[in-house]
Amino acid sequence: MSGFTQFGFGENDGGIGKKGKRFKMDKGEEARISFICWPGLDKGKPDFNAASPTFVGGPRHYLKGVGYFMNKGPEWTKIAGEAPKVRINTLIVKWPLKAGGKLDLEAISEGRFDVLYWVFDDGKYDEIKPIHAEWHFGAHDLKIKCLDAQFQKMSFSPTKDSVLAKLAEKPDGPQFTALITAAQAMIANLGDEVGKDMSLDQIREKLAGGGGGGGGGGGGGGVTGAATEDMDEALDKFLED
């Protein structure tokens, strides 16, 4: 496999340009999600009866020119210039909803749903943990309402069932197969979506030659790809902090 997908304008390009495929919400938006990152997903058979979905995460930093990187000790804190913040990641399925928050079953039957990374803070983890203890996420979805888009403040409540579990009753069905295939392709980057595992030397190299640090404006009229990525990451940091 080359890792490339053939697409064209309007053909097989639905996921193009969705940076990182991350779950973000607008103020007042409601969402219904299923957790899909369960043990066994890598083999195509997620165990919805397992004790918990799989999460990855830890303390991370952000530096312009470097991006997000994991904190591996005091020297990483020193080079970042501030204390790290804990971020957690998992994979979810965001289901299409109609007005009023009802499931759009026609859209689901047509395969119009999204598999996304959900990177969130430890406060949200503490909020959803007791919900899972009473309403196991292998059998129940999570309803989310966004209270504040800038800081992604949310309220959570369980549903009486799980769309993903319903689709899993037909494991060879096109919808479930598409979900598993998409999720498997994203597992490898689960950790990197939180932050890169970088040595101090790698961070210093990025700061020295990757556009971080000093000010200055040069004369060009365009924005380079690296600069665009920097702005995207800076915006993500602003929204999450």
CSV table of C-alpha atoms in Angstrom, one decimal:
chain,number,residue,atom,x,y,z
A,1,MET,CA,0.0,0.0,0.0
A,2,SER,CA,1.4,3.4,-0.9
A,3,GLY,CA,-0.6,5.4,1.6
A,4,PHE,CA,-2.1,7.6,-1.1
A,5,THR,CA,-5.7,7.9,-2.0
A,6,GLN,CA,-6.9,8.9,-5.4
A,7,PHE,CA,-9.5,11.7,-5.4
A,8,GLY,CA,-10.6,14.7,-7.4
A,9,PHE,CA,-12.8,17.8,-6.9
A,10,GLY,CA,-16.1,16.4,-5.6
A,11,GLU,CA,-14.9,12.8,-5.9
A,12,ASN,CA,-13.7,11.0,-2.8
A,13,ASP,CA,-12.5,14.3,-1.3
A,14,GLY,CA,-14.7,14.6,1.8
A,15,GLY,CA,-11.9,14.2,4.2
A,16,ILE,CA,-9.4,16.5,2.4
A,17,GLY,CA,-8.5,19.6,4.3
A,18,LYS,CA,-9.9,18.5,7.6
A,19,LYS,CA,-6.7,19.2,9.6
A,20,GLY,CA,-6.1,16.3,12.0
A,21,LYS,CA,-9.8,15.3,11.9
A,22,ARG,CA,-10.4,16.8,15.3
A,23,PHE,CA,-13.7,17.1,17.2
A,24,LYS,CA,-14.5,20.7,17.8
A,25,MET,CA,-17.9,22.3,18.5
A,26,ASP,CA,-19.6,25.7,18.0
A,27,LYS,CA,-21.5,27.4,20.8
A,28,GLY,CA,-24.9,26.0,21.2
A,29,GLU,CA,-24.1,23.0,19.0
A,30,GLU,CA,-25.3,19.6,20.1
A,31,ALA,CA,-23.5,16.4,19.2
A,32,ARG,CA,-24.0,12.7,19.8
A,33,ILE,CA,-20.9,10.5,19.9
A,34,SER,CA,-19.9,6.9,20.2
A,35,PHE,CA,-16.5,5.9,21.5
A,36,ILE,CA,-14.8,3.6,19.0
A,37,CYS,CA,-11.3,3.2,20.4
A,38,TRP,CA,-11.8,-0.1,22.2
A,39,PRO,CA,-9.4,-2.9,22.8
A,40,GLY,CA,-9.3,-5.1,19.7
A,41,LEU,CA,-10.0,-2.2,17.3
A,42,ASP,CA,-6.5,-2.7,15.7
A,43,LYS,CA,-7.7,-6.3,14.7
A,44,GLY,CA,-11.0,-5.0,13.4
A,45,LYS,CA,-13.0,-6.4,16.4
A,46,PRO,CA,-13.5,-3.7,19.1
A,47,ASP,CA,-14.6,-5.2,22.4
A,48,PHE,CA,-17.5,-3.1,23.4
A,49,ASN,CA,-17.8,-5.1,26.7
A,50,ALA,CA,-14.2,-4.1,27.8
A,51,ALA,CA,-13.9,-2.2,31.0
A,52,SER,CA,-13.1,1.1,29.2
A,53,PRO,CA,-12.5,2.7,25.8
A,54,THR,CA,-8.8,3.4,25.1
A,55,PHE,CA,-7.3,6.8,25.8
A,56,VAL,CA,-3.8,8.2,25.4
A,57,GLY,CA,-2.4,11.4,26.8
A,58,GLY,CA,-0.2,13.2,29.2
A,59,PRO,CA,1.3,16.6,29.9
A,60,ARG,CA,2.3,18.6,26.9
A,61,HIS,CA,3.7,22.0,25.8
A,62,TYR,CA,3.4,24.2,22.8
A,63,LEU,CA,6.1,26.3,21.2
A,64,LYS,CA,5.8,28.3,18.0
A,65,GLY,CA,8.0,26.6,15.4
A,66,VAL,CA,7.9,23.3,17.2
A,67,GLY,CA,4.2,22.6,17.8
A,68,TYR,CA,2.9,20.4,20.5
A,69,PHE,CA,5.3,18.1,22.3
A,70,MET,CA,5.1,15.9,25.3
A,71,ASN,CA,6.7,16.9,28.6
A,72,LYS,CA,9.3,14.3,29.6
A,73,GLY,CA,10.7,16.1,32.7
A,74,PRO,CA,11.9,19.4,34.2
A,75,GLU,CA,14.2,20.2,31.2
A,76,TRP,CA,11.2,20.1,28.8
A,77,THR,CA,9.3,22.4,31.2
A,78,LYS,CA,12.3,24.7,31.2
A,79,ILE,CA,12.7,24.9,27.5
A,80,ALA,CA,8.9,25.5,27.1
A,81,GLY,CA,9.0,28.3,29.7
A,82,GLU,CA,5.8,27.3,31.4
A,83,ALA,CA,4.2,24.3,33.1
A,84,PRO,CA,2.7,21.7,30.8
A,85,LYS,CA,-1.1,21.0,30.5
A,86,VAL,CA,-2.6,17.6,30.5
A,87,ARG,CA,-4.4,16.6,27.3
A,88,ILE,CA,-6.1,13.3,26.5
A,89,ASN,CA,-7.1,11.8,23.1
A,90,THR,CA,-9.4,9.0,21.9
A,91,LEU,CA,-11.3,8.2,18.7
A,92,ILE,CA,-15.1,8.9,18.5
A,93,VAL,CA,-17.8,8.7,15.9
A,94,LYS,CA,-19.9,11.9,15.5
A,95,TRP,CA,-23.4,11.0,14.3
A,96,PRO,CA,-25.5,13.3,12.1
A,97,LEU,CA,-28.4,15.0,13.9
A,98,LYS,CA,-31.5,16.7,12.7
A,99,ALA,CA,-32.9,19.9,14.2
A,100,GLY,CA,-33.9,19.2,17.8
A,101,GLY,CA,-31.0,16.7,18.3
A,102,LYS,CA,-32.7,13.7,16.8
A,103,LEU,CA,-30.6,11.2,14.9
A,104,ASP,CA,-30.6,11.6,11.1
A,105,LEU,CA,-31.1,7.9,10.3
A,106,GLU,CA,-31.1,8.5,6.5
A,107,ALA,CA,-27.7,10.2,6.7
A,108,ILE,CA,-26.4,7.3,8.8
A,109,SER,CA,-27.7,4.7,6.3
A,110,GLU,CA,-25.8,6.7,3.6
A,111,GLY,CA,-22.6,6.6,5.6
A,112,ARG,CA,-22.6,10.3,6.4
A,113,PHE,CA,-20.8,10.3,9.8
A,114,ASP,CA,-17.3,11.3,11.0
A,115,VAL,CA,-14.6,9.4,12.8
A,116,LEU,CA,-12.6,12.0,14.7
A,117,TYR,CA,-9.9,12.5,17.3
A,118,TRP,CA,-11.2,14.1,20.5
A,119,VAL,CA,-8.4,15.8,22.3
A,120,PHE,CA,-9.6,17.2,25.6
A,121,ASP,CA,-8.4,18.2,29.1
A,122,ASP,CA,-8.4,16.2,32.3
A,123,GLY,CA,-11.4,18.1,33.6
A,124,LYS,CA,-13.6,16.7,30.9
A,125,TYR,CA,-12.2,13.3,31.6
A,126,ASP,CA,-13.2,13.6,35.2
A,127,GLU,CA,-16.7,14.7,34.1
A,128,ILE,CA,-17.4,11.7,31.7
A,129,LYS,CA,-15.7,9.0,33.9
A,130,PRO,CA,-18.7,8.7,36.3
A,131,ILE,CA,-21.1,8.8,33.4
A,132,HIS,CA,-19.3,5.7,32.0
A,133,ALA,CA,-19.4,4.0,35.4
A,134,GLU,CA,-23.2,4.1,35.3
A,135,TRP,CA,-23.9,4.2,31.6
A,136,HIS,CA,-21.2,2.0,30.0
A,137,PHE,CA,-20.0,3.7,26.7
A,138,GLY,CA,-20.0,0.3,24.9
A,139,ALA,CA,-23.8,0.3,25.2
A,140,HIS,CA,-24.6,4.0,25.5
A,141,ASP,CA,-23.6,7.1,23.5
A,142,LEU,CA,-22.7,10.5,24.9
A,143,LYS,CA,-24.7,13.6,24.2
A,144,ILE,CA,-22.7,16.8,24.3
A,145,LYS,CA,-23.7,20.5,24.3
A,146,CYS,CA,-21.2,23.2,23.7
A,147,LEU,CA,-21.5,26.0,26.1
A,148,ASP,CA,-18.5,28.0,25.0
A,149,ALA,CA,-16.8,27.5,21.6
A,150,GLN,CA,-13.6,29.5,22.4
A,151,PHE,CA,-12.6,27.3,25.4
A,152,GLN,CA,-14.7,24.2,24.3
A,153,LYS,CA,-16.7,24.2,27.5
A,154,MET,CA,-19.3,21.4,27.3
A,155,SER,CA,-22.1,19.6,29.2
A,156,PHE,CA,-22.5,15.9,29.0
A,157,SER,CA,-25.4,13.4,29.3
A,158,PRO,CA,-25.8,9.7,28.4
A,159,THR,CA,-28.2,8.2,25.9
A,160,LYS,CA,-30.2,5.1,26.4
A,161,ASP,CA,-28.4,3.2,23.6
A,162,SER,CA,-25.4,3.3,21.3
A,163,VAL,CA,-25.6,3.8,17.5
A,164,LEU,CA,-22.3,2.1,17.1
A,165,ALA,CA,-23.4,-0.9,19.1
A,166,LYS,CA,-26.5,-1.2,16.9
A,167,LEU,CA,-24.4,-1.1,13.7
A,168,ALA,CA,-22.0,-3.7,15.2
A,169,GLU,CA,-24.9,-6.2,15.2
A,170,LYS,CA,-24.2,-6.4,11.5
A,171,PRO,CA,-20.3,-6.4,11.5
A,172,ASP,CA,-20.2,-7.0,7.8
A,173,GLY,CA,-22.5,-4.2,7.0
A,174,PRO,CA,-21.1,-1.3,4.9
A,175,GLN,CA,-21.6,1.3,7.7
A,176,PHE,CA,-19.8,-0.6,10.4
A,177,THR,CA,-17.0,-1.7,8.0
A,178,ALA,CA,-16.4,1.9,6.9
A,179,LEU,CA,-16.2,3.0,10.6
A,180,ILE,CA,-13.7,0.3,11.6
A,181,THR,CA,-11.6,1.0,8.5
A,182,ALA,CA,-11.5,4.7,9.2
A,183,ALA,CA,-10.7,4.2,12.9
A,184,GLN,CA,-7.9,1.7,12.2
A,185,ALA,CA,-6.3,4.2,9.8
A,186,MET,CA,-6.2,6.8,12.6
A,187,ILE,CA,-5.0,4.7,15.5
A,188,ALA,CA,-1.3,5.1,14.7
A,189,ASN,CA,-1.5,8.9,15.1
A,190,LEU,CA,-3.5,8.8,18.4
A,191,GLY,CA,-0.5,9.9,20.4
A,192,ASP,CA,0.9,12.4,17.9
A,193,GLU,CA,-2.4,14.2,17.9
A,194,VAL,CA,-1.8,15.0,21.6
A,195,GLY,CA,1.9,15.9,21.1
A,196,LYS,CA,5.1,14.7,19.5
A,197,ASP,CA,7.6,12.6,21.5
A,198,MET,CA,10.6,14.9,21.0
A,199,SER,CA,14.1,15.0,22.5
A,200,LEU,CA,15.5,18.3,23.8
A,201,ASP,CA,17.9,18.4,20.8
A,202,GLN,CA,15.0,18.0,18.4
A,203,ILE,CA,13.2,20.8,20.0
A,204,ARG,CA,16.3,23.1,19.9
A,205,GLU,CA,16.8,22.3,16.2
A,206,LYS,CA,13.2,23.2,15.5
A,207,LEU,CA,13.6,26.5,17.4
A,208,ALA,CA,16.8,27.3,15.6
A,209,GLY,CA,15.7,26.6,12.1
A,210,GLY,CA,12.0,25.9,12.0
A,211,GLY,CA,10.6,29.5,12.2
A,212,GLY,CA,10.4,29.7,16.0
A,213,GLY,CA,11.7,32.5,18.1
A,214,GLY,CA,12.8,35.8,16.7
A,215,GLY,CA,10.8,38.3,15.1
A,216,GLY,CA,11.4,39.8,11.9
A,217,GLY,CA,9.5,40.1,8.8
A,218,GLY,CA,11.1,39.4,5.6
A,219,GLY,CA,9.9,40.5,2.4
A,220,GLY,CA,7.7,37.8,0.9
A,221,GLY,CA,4.2,38.3,-0.1
A,222,GLY,CA,2.9,34.8,0.5
A,223,VAL,CA,2.5,32.5,3.5
A,224,THR,CA,4.6,29.3,3.6
A,225,GLY,CA,3.2,25.9,4.4
A,226,ALA,CA,5.2,25.9,7.6
A,227,ALA,CA,3.9,29.3,8.6
A,228,THR,CA,0.4,28.2,7.9
A,229,GLU,CA,0.8,25.1,10.1
A,230,ASP,CA,2.2,27.4,12.9
A,231,MET,CA,-0.9,29.6,12.7
A,232,ASP,CA,-3.2,26.6,12.8
A,233,GLU,CA,-1.4,25.1,15.9
A,234,ALA,CA,-1.3,28.5,17.6
A,235,LEU,CA,-5.1,28.9,17.0
A,236,ASP,CA,-5.6,25.3,18.4
A,237,LYS,CA,-3.5,26.3,21.5
A,238,PHE,CA,-5.5,29.5,22.0
A,239,LEU,CA,-8.8,27.6,21.8
A,240,GLU,CA,-7.7,24.8,24.1
A,241,ASP,CA,-5.9,26.7,26.8
